[in-house]
């Protein structure tokens, strides 16, 4: 009876911890800035779609009903507030953290300025679908640069490390909690909100291995593990006993 084929083992998630900027900054810093810019722009796409905002944007809108502050300003202030939740998770702010606070607000405002304010329904649907997809990809891009996560994603990576659960599970849980808080404050919730909350974690988990920077230490560790698990070649395998 032939042996059963081996069961494929899912590839482990790559490391997302901070790597010092002295290691390949020319590759990682542009990736960080691009990811943050796309993240803010994707938020603007979902706002212009008008079919339901992302949970953090629902929270922004809910707070805007009670505070006379702009969308971008609230985005930055909430980012600062989320930093306080890092304390029990032993996360430390880095360049990526402050770059997130400084970049996402203005890039979303730029997107709101560039995109039409009252598009037709087919274009609104396209904005929603593209915005959700782009948001998940952009998270993987700038987190994968390993310059340190932004305030919200530091919460995600910190809880992932603490609980040992998948990025998808942790991210989706955070989005649902934030969504509930925004809705209670009067933020608008729609079909797009639900789509985002249940899908962005999956998109991020799929894309993260493709964009994550692997440091020299990571590559050395992976090569050592491969040599230890590789089966012996025919040249070194013991022959039959006569």
Coordinates of C-alpha atoms in Angstrom, one line a residue:
X1 CA 0.0 0.0 0.0
X2 CA 1.6 3.3 -1.1
X3 CA 2.2 5.8 1.7
X4 CA -0.3 8.6 2.1
X5 CA 0.9 11.9 0.6
X6 CA 2.2 14.4 3.1
X7 CA -0.3 16.9 4.4
X8 CA 0.8 20.5 3.4
X9 CA 1.7 22.7 6.3
X10 CA 0.8 26.4 6.0
X11 CA 3.8 28.7 5.7
X12 CA 4.4 30.5 9.0
X13 CA 3.7 34.2 9.2
X14 CA 6.9 36.3 8.7
X15 CA 8.2 38.3 11.5
X16 CA 6.8 41.8 11.8
X17 CA 8.9 43.1 14.7
X18 CA 10.9 46.2 14.4
X19 CA 14.2 45.9 12.5
X20 CA 16.8 48.7 13.0
X21 CA 16.8 51.2 10.1
X22 CA 20.5 50.8 9.4
X23 CA 19.5 47.6 7.6
X24 CA 18.6 48.4 4.0
X25 CA 16.8 51.8 4.6
X26 CA 16.7 52.5 0.9
X27 CA 14.4 49.5 0.4
X28 CA 12.3 49.8 3.6
X29 CA 11.6 53.6 4.0
X30 CA 10.0 54.0 0.5
X31 CA 7.8 50.9 1.3
X32 CA 6.8 52.5 4.6
X33 CA 5.8 55.8 3.0
X34 CA 4.0 54.2 0.1
X35 CA 2.0 51.9 2.4
X36 CA 1.0 54.8 4.6
X37 CA 0.0 56.9 1.7
X38 CA -2.1 54.1 0.2
X39 CA -3.7 53.5 3.5
X40 CA -4.9 57.1 3.8
X41 CA -6.0 57.2 0.2
X42 CA -8.0 54.0 0.6
X43 CA -9.9 55.6 3.5
X44 CA -10.8 58.5 1.2
X45 CA -12.1 56.0 -1.4
X46 CA -14.5 54.4 1.2
X47 CA -15.7 57.8 2.3
X48 CA -16.5 58.9 -1.2
X49 CA -18.3 55.5 -1.8
X50 CA -20.8 56.5 0.8
X51 CA -21.8 52.9 1.4
X52 CA -20.4 52.5 4.8
X53 CA -17.1 53.5 6.3
X54 CA -14.3 51.4 7.8
X55 CA -14.7 50.9 11.5
X56 CA -12.0 53.5 12.5
X57 CA -13.6 56.0 10.1
X58 CA -17.0 55.2 11.7
X59 CA -15.4 56.2 15.0
X60 CA -14.1 59.4 13.4
X61 CA -17.5 60.3 12.1
X62 CA -19.2 59.5 15.4
X63 CA -16.7 61.7 17.2
X64 CA -17.1 64.5 14.6
X65 CA -20.8 64.7 15.6
X66 CA -19.7 65.8 19.1
X67 CA -16.4 67.6 18.3
X68 CA -15.7 70.4 15.8
X69 CA -12.7 68.7 14.3
X70 CA -11.8 67.6 10.7
X71 CA -11.6 64.0 9.6
X72 CA -7.8 64.1 9.3
X73 CA -7.4 65.8 12.7
X74 CA -9.5 63.2 14.4
X75 CA -7.6 60.4 12.6
X76 CA -4.3 61.7 14.1
X77 CA -5.8 62.3 17.6
X78 CA -7.2 58.8 17.8
X79 CA -3.8 57.5 16.7
X80 CA -2.2 59.3 19.6
X81 CA -4.8 57.9 22.0
X82 CA -4.3 54.4 20.8
X83 CA -0.7 54.7 21.8
X84 CA -1.8 54.5 25.4
X85 CA -3.0 51.0 24.8
X86 CA 0.5 50.0 23.9
X87 CA 1.7 50.3 27.5
X88 CA 0.4 46.9 28.8
X89 CA 1.5 45.3 25.5
X90 CA 5.1 46.5 26.0
X91 CA 5.1 48.0 22.5
X92 CA 7.4 51.0 21.9
X93 CA 6.8 53.8 19.3
X94 CA 9.3 54.0 16.5
X95 CA 9.7 55.9 13.2
X96 CA 6.8 53.9 11.7
X97 CA 4.5 54.9 14.5
X98 CA 5.1 58.7 14.1
X99 CA 5.2 58.4 10.3
X100 CA 1.7 56.9 10.5
X101 CA 0.4 59.7 12.6
X102 CA 1.9 62.3 10.3
X103 CA 1.1 60.7 6.9
X104 CA -2.3 59.1 7.0
X105 CA -4.3 62.2 7.9
X106 CA -3.1 64.3 5.0
X107 CA -3.1 61.5 2.5
X108 CA -6.8 60.8 3.3
X109 CA -7.5 64.5 3.0
X110 CA -5.7 64.6 -0.4
X111 CA -7.8 61.7 -1.6
X112 CA -11.0 63.4 -0.6
X113 CA -9.9 66.4 -2.6
X114 CA -9.0 64.4 -5.7
X115 CA -11.9 62.0 -5.8
X116 CA -15.4 63.1 -7.0
X117 CA -17.7 64.0 -4.0
X118 CA -20.9 62.7 -5.5
X119 CA -20.1 59.8 -7.9
X120 CA -22.7 57.6 -9.6
X121 CA -23.7 54.3 -7.9
X122 CA -21.5 52.1 -10.1
X123 CA -18.5 54.2 -9.3
X124 CA -19.4 54.2 -5.6
X125 CA -19.4 50.4 -5.6
X126 CA -16.1 50.4 -7.4
X127 CA -14.6 52.9 -4.8
X128 CA -15.8 50.6 -2.0
X129 CA -14.4 47.4 -3.4
X130 CA -11.1 49.0 -4.4
X131 CA -10.9 50.8 -1.1
X132 CA -11.3 47.7 1.0
X133 CA -8.8 45.8 -1.0
X134 CA -6.3 48.6 -1.1
X135 CA -6.6 49.1 2.6
X136 CA -5.7 45.5 3.4
X137 CA -2.8 45.5 1.0
X138 CA -1.5 48.8 2.3
X139 CA -1.5 47.5 5.9
X140 CA 0.7 44.6 4.7
X141 CA 3.0 47.0 2.8
X142 CA 3.8 49.3 5.7
X143 CA 3.8 46.8 8.5
X144 CA 6.0 44.6 6.3
X145 CA 8.6 47.3 6.1
X146 CA 9.3 46.6 9.7
X147 CA 9.9 50.2 10.6
X148 CA 7.6 49.8 13.5
X149 CA 3.8 49.6 13.2
X150 CA 1.4 52.6 13.4
X151 CA -0.7 53.1 16.5
X152 CA -3.6 50.9 15.3
X153 CA -1.5 48.2 13.8
X154 CA 0.8 48.1 16.8
X155 CA -2.2 47.2 18.8
X156 CA -2.9 44.4 16.3
X157 CA 0.7 43.1 16.3
X158 CA 1.0 43.4 20.1
X159 CA -2.2 41.4 20.7
X160 CA -1.2 38.9 18.1
X161 CA 2.1 38.3 19.9
X162 CA 0.4 38.2 23.3
X163 CA -2.4 35.8 22.4
X164 CA -0.7 33.7 19.7
X165 CA -3.7 34.0 17.5
X166 CA -3.7 34.7 13.8
X167 CA -3.5 38.2 12.4
X168 CA -6.8 37.7 10.7
X169 CA -8.6 36.9 14.0
X170 CA -7.0 39.7 16.0
X171 CA -7.5 42.3 13.3
X172 CA -11.2 41.4 12.8
X173 CA -11.8 41.5 16.5
X174 CA -10.3 45.0 16.8
X175 CA -12.4 46.3 13.9
X176 CA -15.6 44.9 15.4
X177 CA -15.0 46.6 18.8
X178 CA -14.1 49.9 17.1
X179 CA -17.2 49.7 14.9
X180 CA -19.5 49.2 17.9
X181 CA -18.0 52.3 19.6
X182 CA -18.4 54.4 16.5
X183 CA -22.0 53.3 15.9
X184 CA -22.9 54.2 19.5
X185 CA -21.5 57.7 19.0
X186 CA -23.6 58.2 15.9
X187 CA -21.3 57.1 13.1
X188 CA -22.8 55.8 9.9
X189 CA -22.7 52.1 9.3
X190 CA -23.5 50.4 6.0
X191 CA -22.8 47.4 3.9
X192 CA -19.3 48.6 3.2
X193 CA -18.6 48.7 7.0
X194 CA -19.5 45.0 7.3
X195 CA -17.5 44.1 4.2
X196 CA -14.5 45.8 5.6
X197 CA -14.7 44.4 9.1
X198 CA -14.9 40.8 8.0
X199 CA -12.4 40.9 5.0
X200 CA -9.5 43.3 5.7
X201 CA -7.9 40.9 8.2
X202 CA -7.9 38.2 5.6
X203 CA -6.5 40.4 2.9
X204 CA -3.7 41.6 5.2
X205 CA -2.8 38.0 6.3
X206 CA -2.6 37.0 2.6
X207 CA -0.4 39.9 1.5
X208 CA 1.9 40.2 4.5
X209 CA 4.2 37.3 3.6
X210 CA 4.6 38.8 0.2
X211 CA 5.7 42.3 1.4
X212 CA 7.4 41.5 4.7
X213 CA 11.1 42.4 4.8
X214 CA 13.2 39.5 6.1
X215 CA 16.3 40.6 7.9
X216 CA 19.7 39.0 7.6
X217 CA 19.1 37.3 10.9
X218 CA 15.7 35.9 9.7
X219 CA 17.2 34.5 6.5
X220 CA 20.0 32.9 8.4
X221 CA 17.5 31.3 10.8
X222 CA 15.3 30.0 8.0
X223 CA 18.3 28.5 6.2
X224 CA 19.4 26.7 9.3
X225 CA 15.9 25.3 9.9
X226 CA 15.8 24.1 6.3
X227 CA 19.0 22.2 6.6
X228 CA 17.8 20.6 9.8
X229 CA 14.5 19.4 8.2
X230 CA 15.9 18.4 4.8
X231 CA 15.8 14.6 4.2
X232 CA 19.1 12.9 3.5
X233 CA 20.2 12.7 -0.1
X234 CA 20.7 9.4 -1.9
X235 CA 24.5 9.9 -1.5
X236 CA 24.3 9.9 2.2
X237 CA 21.3 7.7 2.8
X238 CA 22.3 4.3 4.2
X239 CA 22.1 1.5 1.7
X240 CA 20.3 -1.9 2.1
X241 CA 21.7 -4.4 4.6
X242 CA 22.8 -7.7 3.0

